[in-house]
Coordinates of C-alpha atoms and ligand atoms in Angstrom, one line a residue:
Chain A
X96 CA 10.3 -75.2 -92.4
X97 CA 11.3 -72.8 -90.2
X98 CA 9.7 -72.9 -86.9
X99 CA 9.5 -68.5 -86.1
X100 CA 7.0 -66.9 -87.4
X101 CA 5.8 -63.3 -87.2
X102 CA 1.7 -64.6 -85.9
X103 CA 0.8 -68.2 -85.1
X104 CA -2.6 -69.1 -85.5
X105 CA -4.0 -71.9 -83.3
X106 CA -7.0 -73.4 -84.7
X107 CA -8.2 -73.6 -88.6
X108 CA -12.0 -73.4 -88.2
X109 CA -13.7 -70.3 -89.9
X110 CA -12.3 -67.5 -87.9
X111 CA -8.5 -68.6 -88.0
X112 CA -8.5 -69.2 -91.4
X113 CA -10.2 -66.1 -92.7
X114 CA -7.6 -64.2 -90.3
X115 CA -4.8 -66.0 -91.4
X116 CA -5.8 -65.3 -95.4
X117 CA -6.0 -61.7 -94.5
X118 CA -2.8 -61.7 -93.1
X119 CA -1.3 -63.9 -95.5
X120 CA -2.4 -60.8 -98.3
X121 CA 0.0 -58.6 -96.1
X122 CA 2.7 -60.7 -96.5
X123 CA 3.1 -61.9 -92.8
X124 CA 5.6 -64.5 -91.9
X125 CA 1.8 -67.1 -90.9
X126 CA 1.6 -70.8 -89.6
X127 CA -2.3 -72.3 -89.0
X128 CA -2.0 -74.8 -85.8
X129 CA -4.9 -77.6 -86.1
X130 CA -5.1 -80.5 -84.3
X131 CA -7.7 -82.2 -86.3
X132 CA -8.3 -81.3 -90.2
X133 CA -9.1 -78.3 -91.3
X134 CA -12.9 -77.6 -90.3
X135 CA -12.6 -80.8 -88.3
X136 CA -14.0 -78.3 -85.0
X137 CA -17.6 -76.2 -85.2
X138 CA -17.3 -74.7 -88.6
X139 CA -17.2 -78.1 -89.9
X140 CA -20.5 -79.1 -88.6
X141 CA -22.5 -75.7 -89.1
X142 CA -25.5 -75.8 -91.5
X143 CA -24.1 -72.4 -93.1
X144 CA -26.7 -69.9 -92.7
X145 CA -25.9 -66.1 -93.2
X146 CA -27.8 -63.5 -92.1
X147 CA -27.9 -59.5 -91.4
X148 CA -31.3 -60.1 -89.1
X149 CA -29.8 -59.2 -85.8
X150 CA -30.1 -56.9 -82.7
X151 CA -26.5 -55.2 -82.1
X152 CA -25.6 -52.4 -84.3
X153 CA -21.6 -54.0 -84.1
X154 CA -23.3 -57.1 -85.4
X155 CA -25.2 -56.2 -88.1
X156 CA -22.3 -53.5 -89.5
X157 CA -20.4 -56.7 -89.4
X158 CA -22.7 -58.8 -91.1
X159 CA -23.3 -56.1 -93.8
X160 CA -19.8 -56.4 -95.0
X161 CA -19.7 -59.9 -94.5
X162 CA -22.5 -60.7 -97.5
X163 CA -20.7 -58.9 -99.6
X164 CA -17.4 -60.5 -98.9
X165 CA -18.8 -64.0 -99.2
X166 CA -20.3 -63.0 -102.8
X167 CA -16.7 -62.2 -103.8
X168 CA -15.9 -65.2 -102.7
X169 CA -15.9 -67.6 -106.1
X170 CA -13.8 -64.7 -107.8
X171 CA -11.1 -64.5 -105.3
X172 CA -10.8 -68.8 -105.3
X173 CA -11.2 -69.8 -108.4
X174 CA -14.2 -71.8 -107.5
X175 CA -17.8 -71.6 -106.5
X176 CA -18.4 -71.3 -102.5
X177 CA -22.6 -72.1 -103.1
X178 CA -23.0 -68.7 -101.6
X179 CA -26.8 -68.0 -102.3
X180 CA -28.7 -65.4 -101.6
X181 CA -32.3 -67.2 -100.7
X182 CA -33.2 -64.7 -97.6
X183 CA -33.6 -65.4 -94.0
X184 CA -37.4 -65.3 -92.4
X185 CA -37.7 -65.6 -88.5
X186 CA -41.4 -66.1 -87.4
X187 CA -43.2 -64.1 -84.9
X188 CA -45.5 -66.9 -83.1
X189 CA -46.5 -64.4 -80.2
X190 CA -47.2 -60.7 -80.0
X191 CA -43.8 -60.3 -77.5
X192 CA -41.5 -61.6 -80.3
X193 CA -43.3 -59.5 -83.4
X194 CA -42.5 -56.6 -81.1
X195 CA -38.7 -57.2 -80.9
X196 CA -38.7 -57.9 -84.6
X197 CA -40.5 -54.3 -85.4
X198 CA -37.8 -52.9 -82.7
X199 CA -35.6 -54.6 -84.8
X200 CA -35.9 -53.8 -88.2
X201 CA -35.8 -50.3 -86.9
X202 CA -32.3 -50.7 -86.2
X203 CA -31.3 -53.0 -89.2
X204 CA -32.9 -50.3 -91.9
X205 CA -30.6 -47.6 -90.0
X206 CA -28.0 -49.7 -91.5
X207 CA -29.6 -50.0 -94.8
X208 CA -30.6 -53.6 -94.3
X209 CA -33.5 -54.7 -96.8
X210 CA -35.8 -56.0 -94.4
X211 CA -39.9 -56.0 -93.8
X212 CA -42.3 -57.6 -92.1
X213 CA -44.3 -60.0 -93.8
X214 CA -48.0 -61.1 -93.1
X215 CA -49.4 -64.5 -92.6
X216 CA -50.1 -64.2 -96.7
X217 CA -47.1 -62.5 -97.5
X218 CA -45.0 -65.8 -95.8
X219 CA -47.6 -68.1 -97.8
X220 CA -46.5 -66.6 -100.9
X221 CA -42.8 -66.8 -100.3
X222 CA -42.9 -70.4 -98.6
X223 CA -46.1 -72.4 -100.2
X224 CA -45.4 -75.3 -98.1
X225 CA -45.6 -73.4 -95.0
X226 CA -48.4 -73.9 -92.6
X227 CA -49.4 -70.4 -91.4
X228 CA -51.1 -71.6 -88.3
X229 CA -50.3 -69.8 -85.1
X230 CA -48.1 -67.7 -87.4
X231 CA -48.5 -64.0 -86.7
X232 CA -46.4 -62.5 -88.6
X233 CA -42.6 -62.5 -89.9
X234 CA -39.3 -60.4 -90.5
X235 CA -37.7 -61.1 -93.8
X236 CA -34.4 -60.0 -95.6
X237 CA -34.0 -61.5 -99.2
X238 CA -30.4 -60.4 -99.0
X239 CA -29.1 -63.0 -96.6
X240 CA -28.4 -66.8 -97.6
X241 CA -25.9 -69.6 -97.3
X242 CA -22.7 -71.0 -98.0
X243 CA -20.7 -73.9 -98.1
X244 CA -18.4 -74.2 -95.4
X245 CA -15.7 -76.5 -96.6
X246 CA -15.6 -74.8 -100.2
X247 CA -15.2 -71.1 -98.0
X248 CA -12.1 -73.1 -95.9
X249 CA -11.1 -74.7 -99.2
X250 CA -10.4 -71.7 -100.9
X251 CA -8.8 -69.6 -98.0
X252 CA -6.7 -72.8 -97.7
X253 CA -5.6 -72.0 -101.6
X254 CA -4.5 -68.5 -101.2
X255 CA -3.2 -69.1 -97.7
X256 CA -1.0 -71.8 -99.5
X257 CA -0.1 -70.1 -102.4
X258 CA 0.9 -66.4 -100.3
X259 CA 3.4 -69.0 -98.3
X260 CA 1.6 -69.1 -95.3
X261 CA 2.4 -72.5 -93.5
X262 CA 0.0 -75.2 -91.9
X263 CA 0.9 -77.7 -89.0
X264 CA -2.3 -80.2 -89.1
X265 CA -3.0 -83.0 -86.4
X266 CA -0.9 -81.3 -84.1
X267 CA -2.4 -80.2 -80.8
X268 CA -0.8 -77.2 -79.1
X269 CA 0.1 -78.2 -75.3
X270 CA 1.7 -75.4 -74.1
X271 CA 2.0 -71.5 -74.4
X272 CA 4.6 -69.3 -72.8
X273 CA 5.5 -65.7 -73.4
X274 CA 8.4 -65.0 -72.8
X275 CA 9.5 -62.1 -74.6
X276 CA 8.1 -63.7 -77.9
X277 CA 5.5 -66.9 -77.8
X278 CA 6.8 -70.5 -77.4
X279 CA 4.3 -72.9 -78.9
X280 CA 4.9 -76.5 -77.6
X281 CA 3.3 -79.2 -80.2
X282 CA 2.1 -82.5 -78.6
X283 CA 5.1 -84.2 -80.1
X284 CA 7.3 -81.6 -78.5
X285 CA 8.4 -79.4 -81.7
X286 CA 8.6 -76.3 -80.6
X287 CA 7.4 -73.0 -82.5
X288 CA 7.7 -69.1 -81.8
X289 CA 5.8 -66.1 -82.3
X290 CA 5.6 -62.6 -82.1
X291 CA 2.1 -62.8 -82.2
X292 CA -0.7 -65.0 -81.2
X293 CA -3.9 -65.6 -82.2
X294 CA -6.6 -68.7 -80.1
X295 CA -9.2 -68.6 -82.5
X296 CA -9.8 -72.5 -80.8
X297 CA -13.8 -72.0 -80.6
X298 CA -14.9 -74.2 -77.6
X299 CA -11.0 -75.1 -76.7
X300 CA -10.0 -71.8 -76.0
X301 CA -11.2 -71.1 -72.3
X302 CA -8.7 -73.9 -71.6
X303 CA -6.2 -72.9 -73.3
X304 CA -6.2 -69.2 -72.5
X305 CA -6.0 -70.8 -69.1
X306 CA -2.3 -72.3 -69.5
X307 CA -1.2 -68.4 -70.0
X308 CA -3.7 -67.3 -66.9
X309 CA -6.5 -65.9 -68.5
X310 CA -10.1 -66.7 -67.6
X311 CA -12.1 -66.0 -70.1
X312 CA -15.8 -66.3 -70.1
X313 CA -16.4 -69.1 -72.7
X314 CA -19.1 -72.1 -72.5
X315 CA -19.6 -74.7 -75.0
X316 CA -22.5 -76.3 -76.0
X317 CA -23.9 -79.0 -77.9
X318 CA -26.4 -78.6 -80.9
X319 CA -27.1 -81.2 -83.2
X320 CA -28.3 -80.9 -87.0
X321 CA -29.5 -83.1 -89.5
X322 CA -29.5 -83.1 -93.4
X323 CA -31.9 -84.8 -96.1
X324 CA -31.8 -86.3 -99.4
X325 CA -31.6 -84.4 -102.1
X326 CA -35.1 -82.8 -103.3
X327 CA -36.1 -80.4 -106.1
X328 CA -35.8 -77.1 -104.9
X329 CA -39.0 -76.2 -103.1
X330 CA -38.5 -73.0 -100.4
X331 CA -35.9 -70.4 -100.7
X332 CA -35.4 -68.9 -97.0
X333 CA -33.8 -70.2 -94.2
X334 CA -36.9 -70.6 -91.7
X335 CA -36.1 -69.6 -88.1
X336 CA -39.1 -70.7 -85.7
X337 CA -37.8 -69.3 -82.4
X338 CA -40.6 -70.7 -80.4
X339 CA -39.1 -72.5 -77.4
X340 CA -39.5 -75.7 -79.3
X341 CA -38.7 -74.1 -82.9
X342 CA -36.1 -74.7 -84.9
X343 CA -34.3 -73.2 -87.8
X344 CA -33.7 -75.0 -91.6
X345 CA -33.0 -74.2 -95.1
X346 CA -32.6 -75.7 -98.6
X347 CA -29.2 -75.9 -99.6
X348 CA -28.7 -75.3 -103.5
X349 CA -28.4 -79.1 -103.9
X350 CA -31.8 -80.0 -102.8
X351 CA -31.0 -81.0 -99.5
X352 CA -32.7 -79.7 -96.6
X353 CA -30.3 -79.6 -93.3
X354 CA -32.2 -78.2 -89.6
X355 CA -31.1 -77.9 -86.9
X356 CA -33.0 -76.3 -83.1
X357 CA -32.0 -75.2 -79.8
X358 CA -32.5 -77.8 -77.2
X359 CA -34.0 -76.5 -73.9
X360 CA -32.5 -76.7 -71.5
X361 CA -29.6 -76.3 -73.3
X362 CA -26.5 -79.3 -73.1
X363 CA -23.1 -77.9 -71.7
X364 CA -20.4 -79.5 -72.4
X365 CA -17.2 -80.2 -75.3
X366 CA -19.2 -83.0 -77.5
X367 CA -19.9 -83.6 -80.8
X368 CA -22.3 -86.5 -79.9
X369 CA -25.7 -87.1 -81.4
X370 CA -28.8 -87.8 -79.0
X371 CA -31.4 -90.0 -79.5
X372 CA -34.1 -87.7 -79.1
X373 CA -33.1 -85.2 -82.0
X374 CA -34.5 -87.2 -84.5
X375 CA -37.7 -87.8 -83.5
X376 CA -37.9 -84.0 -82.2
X377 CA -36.7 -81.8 -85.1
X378 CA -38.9 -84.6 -87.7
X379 CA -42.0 -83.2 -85.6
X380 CA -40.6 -79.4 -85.6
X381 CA -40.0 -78.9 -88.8
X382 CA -43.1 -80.8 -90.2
X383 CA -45.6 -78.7 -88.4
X384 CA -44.2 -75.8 -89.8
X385 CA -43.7 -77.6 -93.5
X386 CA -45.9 -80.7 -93.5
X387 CA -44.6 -82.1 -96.7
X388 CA -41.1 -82.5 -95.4
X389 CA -43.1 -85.7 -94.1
X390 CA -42.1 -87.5 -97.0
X391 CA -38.3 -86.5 -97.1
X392 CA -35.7 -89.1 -96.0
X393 CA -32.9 -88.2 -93.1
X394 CA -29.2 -89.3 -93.9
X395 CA -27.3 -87.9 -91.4
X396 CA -27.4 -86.4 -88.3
X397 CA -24.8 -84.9 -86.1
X398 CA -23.6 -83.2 -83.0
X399 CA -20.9 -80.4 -82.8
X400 CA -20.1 -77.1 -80.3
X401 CA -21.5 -73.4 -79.6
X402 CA -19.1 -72.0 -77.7
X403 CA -21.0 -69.3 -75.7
X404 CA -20.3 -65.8 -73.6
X405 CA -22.8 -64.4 -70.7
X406 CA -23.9 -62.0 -73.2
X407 CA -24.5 -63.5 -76.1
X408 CA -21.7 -61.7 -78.1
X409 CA -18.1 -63.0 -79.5
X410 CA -15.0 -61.7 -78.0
X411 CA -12.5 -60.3 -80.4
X412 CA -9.6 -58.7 -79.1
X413 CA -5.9 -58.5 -77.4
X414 CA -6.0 -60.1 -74.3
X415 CA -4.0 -58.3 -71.1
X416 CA -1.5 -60.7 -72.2
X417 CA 0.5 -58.2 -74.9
X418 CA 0.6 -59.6 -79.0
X419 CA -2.0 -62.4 -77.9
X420 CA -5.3 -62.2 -79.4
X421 CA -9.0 -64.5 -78.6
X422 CA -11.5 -64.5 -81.4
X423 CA -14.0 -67.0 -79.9
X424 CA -17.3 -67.2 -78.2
X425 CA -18.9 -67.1 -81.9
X426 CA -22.7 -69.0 -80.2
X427 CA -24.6 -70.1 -83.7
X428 CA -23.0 -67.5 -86.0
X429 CA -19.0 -68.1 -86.7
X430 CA -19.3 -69.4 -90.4
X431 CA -21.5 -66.0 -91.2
X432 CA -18.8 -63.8 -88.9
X433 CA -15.9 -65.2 -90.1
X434 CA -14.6 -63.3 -93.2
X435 CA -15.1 -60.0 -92.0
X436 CA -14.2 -61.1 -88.5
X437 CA -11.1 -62.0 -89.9
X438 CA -10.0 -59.6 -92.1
X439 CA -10.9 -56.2 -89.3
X440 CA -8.4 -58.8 -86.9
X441 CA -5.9 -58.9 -89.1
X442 CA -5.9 -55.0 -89.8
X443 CA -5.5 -55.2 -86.2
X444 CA -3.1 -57.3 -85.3
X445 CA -0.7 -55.8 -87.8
X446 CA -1.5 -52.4 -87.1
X447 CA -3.0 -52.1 -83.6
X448 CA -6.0 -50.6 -84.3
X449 CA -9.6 -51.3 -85.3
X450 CA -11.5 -50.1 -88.5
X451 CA -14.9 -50.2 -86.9
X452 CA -15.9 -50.0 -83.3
X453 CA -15.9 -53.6 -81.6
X454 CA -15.9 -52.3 -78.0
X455 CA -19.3 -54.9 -77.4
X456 CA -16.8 -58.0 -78.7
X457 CA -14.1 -56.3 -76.5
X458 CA -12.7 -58.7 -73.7
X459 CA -12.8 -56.5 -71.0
X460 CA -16.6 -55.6 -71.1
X461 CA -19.3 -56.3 -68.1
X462 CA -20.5 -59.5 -70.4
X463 CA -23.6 -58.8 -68.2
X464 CA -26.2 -56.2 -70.8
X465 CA -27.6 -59.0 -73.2
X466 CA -27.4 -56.5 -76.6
X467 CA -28.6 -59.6 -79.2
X468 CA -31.5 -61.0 -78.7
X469 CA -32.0 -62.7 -82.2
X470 CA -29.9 -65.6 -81.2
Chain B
X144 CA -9.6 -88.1 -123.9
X145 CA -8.7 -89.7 -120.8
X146 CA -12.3 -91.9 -119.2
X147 CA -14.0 -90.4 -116.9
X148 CA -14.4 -92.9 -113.7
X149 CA -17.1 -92.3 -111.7
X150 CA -16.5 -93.5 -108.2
X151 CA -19.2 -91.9 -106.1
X152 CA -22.5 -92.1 -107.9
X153 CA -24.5 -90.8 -105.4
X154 CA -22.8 -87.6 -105.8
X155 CA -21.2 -87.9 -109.3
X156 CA -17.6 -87.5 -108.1
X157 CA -14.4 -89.0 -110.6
X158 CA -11.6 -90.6 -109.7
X159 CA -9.7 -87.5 -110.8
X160 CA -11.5 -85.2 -108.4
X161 CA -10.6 -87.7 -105.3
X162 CA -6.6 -88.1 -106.5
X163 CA -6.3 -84.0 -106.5
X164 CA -8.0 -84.0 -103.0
X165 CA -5.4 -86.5 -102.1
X166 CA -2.8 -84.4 -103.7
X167 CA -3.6 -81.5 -102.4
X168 CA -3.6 -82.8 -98.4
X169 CA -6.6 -85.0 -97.5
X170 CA -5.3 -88.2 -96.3
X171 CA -8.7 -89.3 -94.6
X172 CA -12.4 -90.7 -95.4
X173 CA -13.6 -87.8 -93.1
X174 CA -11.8 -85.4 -95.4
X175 CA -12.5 -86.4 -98.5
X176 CA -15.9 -86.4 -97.4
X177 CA -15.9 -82.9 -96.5
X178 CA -14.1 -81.8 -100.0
X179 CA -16.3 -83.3 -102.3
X180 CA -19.1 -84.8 -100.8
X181 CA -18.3 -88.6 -101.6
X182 CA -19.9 -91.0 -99.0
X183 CA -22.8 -88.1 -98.0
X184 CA -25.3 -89.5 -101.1
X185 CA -28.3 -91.7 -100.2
X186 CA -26.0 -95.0 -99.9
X187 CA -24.1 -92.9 -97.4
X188 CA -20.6 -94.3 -98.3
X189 CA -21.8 -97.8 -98.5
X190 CA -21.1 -97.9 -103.0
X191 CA -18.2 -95.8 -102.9
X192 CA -16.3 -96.2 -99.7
X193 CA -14.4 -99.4 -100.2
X194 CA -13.1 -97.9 -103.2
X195 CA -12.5 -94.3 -101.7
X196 CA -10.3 -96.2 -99.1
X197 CA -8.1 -98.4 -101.8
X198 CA -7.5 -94.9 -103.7
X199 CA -6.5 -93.2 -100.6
X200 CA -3.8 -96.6 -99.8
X201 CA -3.3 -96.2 -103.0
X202 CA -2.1 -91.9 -103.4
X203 CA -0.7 -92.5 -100.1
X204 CA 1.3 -95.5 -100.6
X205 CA -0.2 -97.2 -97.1
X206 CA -2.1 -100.4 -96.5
X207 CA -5.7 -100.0 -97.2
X208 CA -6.4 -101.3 -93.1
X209 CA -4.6 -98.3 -91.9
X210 CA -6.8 -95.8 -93.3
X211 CA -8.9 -94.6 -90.8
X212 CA -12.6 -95.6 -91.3
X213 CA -15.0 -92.7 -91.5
X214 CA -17.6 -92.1 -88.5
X215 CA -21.0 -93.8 -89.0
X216 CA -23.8 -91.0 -88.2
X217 CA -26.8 -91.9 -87.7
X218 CA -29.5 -93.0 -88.6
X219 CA -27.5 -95.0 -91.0
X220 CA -30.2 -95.6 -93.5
X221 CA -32.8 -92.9 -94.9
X222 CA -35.8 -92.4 -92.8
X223 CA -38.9 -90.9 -93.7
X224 CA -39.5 -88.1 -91.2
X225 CA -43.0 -89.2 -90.7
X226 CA -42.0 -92.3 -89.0
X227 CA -41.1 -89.8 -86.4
X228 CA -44.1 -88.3 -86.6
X229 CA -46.7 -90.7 -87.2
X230 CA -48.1 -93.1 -84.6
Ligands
FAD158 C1 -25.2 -77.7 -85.6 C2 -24.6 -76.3 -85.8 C3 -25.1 -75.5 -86.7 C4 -24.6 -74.2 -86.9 N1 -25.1 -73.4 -87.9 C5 -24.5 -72.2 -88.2 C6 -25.0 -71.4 -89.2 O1 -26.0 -71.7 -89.9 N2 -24.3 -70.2 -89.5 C7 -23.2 -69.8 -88.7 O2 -22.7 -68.7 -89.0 N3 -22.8 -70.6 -87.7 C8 -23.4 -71.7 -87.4 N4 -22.9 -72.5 -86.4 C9 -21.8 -72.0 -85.6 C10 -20.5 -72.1 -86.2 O3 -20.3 -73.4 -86.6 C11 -19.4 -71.7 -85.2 O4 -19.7 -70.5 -84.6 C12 -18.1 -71.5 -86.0 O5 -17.8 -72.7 -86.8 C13 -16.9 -71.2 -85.0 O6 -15.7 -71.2 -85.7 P1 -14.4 -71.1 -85.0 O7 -13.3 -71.0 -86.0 O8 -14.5 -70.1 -83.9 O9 -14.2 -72.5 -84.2 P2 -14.0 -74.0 -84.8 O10 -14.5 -74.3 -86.1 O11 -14.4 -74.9 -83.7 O12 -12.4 -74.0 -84.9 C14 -11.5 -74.2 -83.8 C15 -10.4 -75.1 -84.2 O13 -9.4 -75.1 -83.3 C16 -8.8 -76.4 -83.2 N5 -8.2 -76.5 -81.9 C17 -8.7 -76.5 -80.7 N6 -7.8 -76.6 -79.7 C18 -6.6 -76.8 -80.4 C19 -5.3 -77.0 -79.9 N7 -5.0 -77.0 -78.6 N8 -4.3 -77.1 -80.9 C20 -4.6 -77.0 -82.2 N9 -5.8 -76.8 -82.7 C21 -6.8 -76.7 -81.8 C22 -10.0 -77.3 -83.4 O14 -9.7 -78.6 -83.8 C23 -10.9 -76.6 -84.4 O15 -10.7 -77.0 -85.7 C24 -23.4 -73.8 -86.2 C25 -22.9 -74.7 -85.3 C26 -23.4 -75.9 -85.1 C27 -22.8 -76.9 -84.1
FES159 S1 -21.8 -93.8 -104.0 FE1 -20.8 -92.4 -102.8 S2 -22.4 -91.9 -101.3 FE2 -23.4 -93.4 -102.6

C-alpha cells in the first residue's frame, strides 16, 4: 500500500463511507481511516429510521433524494439493505405541536412530500394497537421507512473495495498537519498524505478539528435504545411521540421492535453507556402509547452519541483550512442523511462546487436561527 | 451438496455465512454480530457464541482466548416490559 492518496477519509460511520463510495465511482486515489470497525461509532448503534417529515427546506430536498437513493440500494450491492417503506407518523399531543405540523406539511408538499394529517381514527386505522388517548391528531408520510445500517455500510464497503479504494481499520488518527498537502499521523506512527481531507468523525471531530485550530460548534450526547424479540409483524410506521416524555419506535421487517427517546435534560458527554433508568422509562413510554407491547420481551439495550450543533443542523462543508472538509453534527438523523450527504460532498470535493444550496449546513453560519424543529 | 451447518439458531445463520464474514474482514464477536446477526437472537449469544469464537480462532489461525469477548448489553435475559410497568 501506498501511503498518498488524493482524499483521506477519517472515520467509516455512515457519512464517510457513503462519501468515500461516491468518490470511489470517480475513480479517486481513497483511504477510509477507522479506529474501531466499521460502524463501530453512532451509525452502528442507530435504530435506522428514515424520514422526509422535517422543517428546513435544505433538509427535506435532502431527504427526498435520499429515499430514493436508499431504494436503489439492493440493486447497486448485490444484496438486500431491508430498506422499507412503512411511513413515519409524529403525534400532535397538544394544539402548539399540531400547529407546527400543519406549518409543516405546508412546506414538505412544496416539495412534493406525500404527507397529511391524520385524525384520532385515521391513526387507529393505521396503528390498531395504538391508544388514541390524549392523541389530537398526527402528520403522516407513507413514503418514509427504514433500513439496515450494517447491510447499507456493508455494501458501500463492497463497491468501495472493489473500485480500489483502501481501508486502514483500528487505527486512530493522532495527528493532522497541512503543510502544503495533509500529513496523517496513525497511533502506531505510519504516516499518510493527502491532498484532501475529509473528518466525517461524528462526536470526535470537535477534537480533532481542534489539532489543526478549528473550533467547531459540535456537542455529543448520549441516547440510549433498546430492541425486542422478534414478533409477527403488527404496526407499520415508525411512531414518534414528541411529548417531553415521548419517545420514538418502529418495527423492523424482522419482527423486532427497537425504541428509543430523548432524555430530558439531555446527557452530554462521549459515552456509549446504558443507564439504569432507560429500561424501566421507555417500557412505560412506549406501552401507554401501544399497550400490547406489555407482553414483548427486551434483549438488548444500548447507549451511543448525537453529536449536536446550536442550531439543530449538520455542518457540511470546507473548513477555512483549504482541501479539508467536516461532515458532522448529524443530531438523530446521519444513517437517513448519509447517502445523499455523501454523494453532493463528493461532487464537491472533486469539483468545488455544490449541486444544491447547503448554505444552512454551511460552517460559517450564525448557528443561532433554529430552522428544524422536528428533531 | 455440501451440509448446511447451522450455528446460530436463533437467527438461522450457517457456518458458511460466518467463514465469508471472516474472509471478507471481520475478525471480532462485535463484528460478526453486526454482519449477520449471530448472538442478537433470544439466547443472546449464549448457544452460538462459544462456537462463533472457535470459528473465528479457527479462520484466523489464533488461540480461541485471544478473541475478544463481545460486550454483554443489558438486560442480559428477556424481560417482559410489563415488569417495568406493573407494580
Ligand atoms: C440510539 C440512537 C438512535 C438513532 N436513530 C437514528 C435513526 O433512526 N435514523 C437516523 O438517521 N439516525 C439515527 N441516529 C443518529 C445516527 O446514528 C448518527 O447521526 C450517524 O450514525 C452519524 O454518522 P457519522 O458517520 O457522522 O458518525 P459515526 O457513525 O459516529 O462515525 C464516525 C466514525 O469515526 C471514527 N473515528 C472517530 N475519531 C477517529 C480518529 N481519530 N481516527 C479514526 N477514526 C475515528 C469512529 O470510530 C466512528 O466510527 C441514532 C443515533 C443513536 C445513538
Ligand atoms: S443461537 Fe445465536 S443468538 Fe441464539
Amino acid at each position: 500500500m501506498n501511503n498518498n492518496y488524493e482524499v483521506a477519509i477519517i472515520g467509516g460511520g455512515i457519512i464517510g463511507m457513503a462519501t468515500a463510495y461516491y468518490l470511489s465511482k470517480k475513480g479517486i486515489k481513497l483511504v477510509v481511516i477507522e479506529k474501531g470497525y466499521i460502524g463501530s461509532g453512532s451509525t452502528g448503534r442507530c435504530i435506522g429510521g428514515i424520514r422526509q417529515q422535517f422543517s428546513n427546506h435544505t433538509t427535506i430536498h435532502l431527504m427526498k433524494q435520499n429515499i430514493e437513493l436508499f431504494s436503489q440500494m439492493e440493486d447497486e450491492f448485490g444484496f438486500n439493505v431491508e430498506f422499507y417503506r412503512g411511513g413515519y407518523l409524529l403525534l400532535a399531543h397538544e394544539k402548539k405541536m399540531e400547529q407546527e405540523f400543519i406549518e409543516n406539511i405546508k412546506i414538505q408538499r412544496k416539495e412534493k412530500i406525500n404527507v397529511s394529517l391524520l385524525s384520532p381514527d385515521d391513526i387507529k386505522k393505521l396503528v390498531p394497537h395504538i391508544n388514541t388517548d390524549g392523541i389530537i391528531s398526527g402528520a403522516f408520510c407513507p413514503d418514509d421507512g427504514q433500513a439496515f445500517p450494517f447491510a447499507v455500510l456493508r455494501g458501500y464497503k463492497k463497491i468501495i473495495t472493489e473500485n480500489r479504494g483502501d481501508f486502514l481499520l483500528r487505527k486512530e488518527v493522532v495527528k493532522l498537519n497541512k503543510n502544503k498537502i495533509f500529513s496523517i499521523t496513525l497511533e502506531d506512527g505510519t504516516k499518510i498524505e493527502a491532498e484532501k481531507v475529509l473528518l466525517s468523525t461524528g462526536p470526535w471531530t470537535r477534537e480533532l478539528g481542534e489539532k489543526v485550530g478549528l473550533d467547531l460548534p459540535l456537542y455529543a450526547e448520549r441516547h440510549e435504545a433498546m430492541i425486542t424479540e422478534r414478533m409477527p409483524k403488527f404496526f407499520e410506521p415508525m411512531i414518534v411521540d414528541y411529548r417531553s416524555d415521548g419517545c420514538y419506535f418502529h418495527q423492523l421487517i424482522n419482527g423486532q421492535v427497537i425504541g428509543c427517546y430523548t432524555p430530558v435534560p439531555n446527557v452530554p458527554g462521549i459515552r456509549e453507556d446504558a443507564s439504569f433508568e432507560f429500561l424501566p422509562n421507555i417500557a412505560w413510554r412506549m406501552t401507554r402509547l401501544v399497550p400490547s407491547l406489555k407482553n414483548a420481551s427486551v434483549l438488548r439495550h444500548w447507549g451511543g452519541c448525537y453529536t449536536m450543533t446550536p442550531d439543530g443542523n449538520p455542518v457540511l462543508d470546507e473548513s477555512e483550512i483549504e482541501g479539508l472538509y467536516v461532515a458532522s453534527g448529524m443530531s438523530g438523523h446521519g444513517f437517513m442523511f448519509g447517502p445523499a450527504m455523501g454523494k453532493h460532498l463528493s461532487k464537491f470535493i472533486v469539483e468545488g462546487k455544490w449541486g444544491m444550496d447547503f448554505k444552512d449546513f454551511s460552517i460559517n453560519r450564525s448557528f443561532k436561527i433554529n430552522s428544524e424543529h422536528l428533531k | 451438496m455440501k451440509e448446511k451447518v447451522i450455528v446460530c439458531r436463533c437467527e438461522d445463520v450457517t457456518e458458511d455465512e460466518i467463514v465469508e464474514a471472516i474472509q471478507s474482514g471481520a475478525t471480532t464477536l462485535e463484528e460478526l454480530k453486526r454482519i449477520l446477526r449471530v448472538g442478537m437472537g433470544p439466547c443472546q449469544g449464549r448457544t452460538c457464541g462459544p462456537i462463533l469464537v472457535s470459528l473465528l480462532a479457527r479462520e484466523l489461525n489464533k488461540n480461541p482466548k485471544e478473541i475478544e469477548q463481545w460486550n454483554k448489553r443489558p438486560p442480559l435475559k428477556p424481560v417482559h416490559m410489563k415488569i417495568f410497568v406493573e407494580e
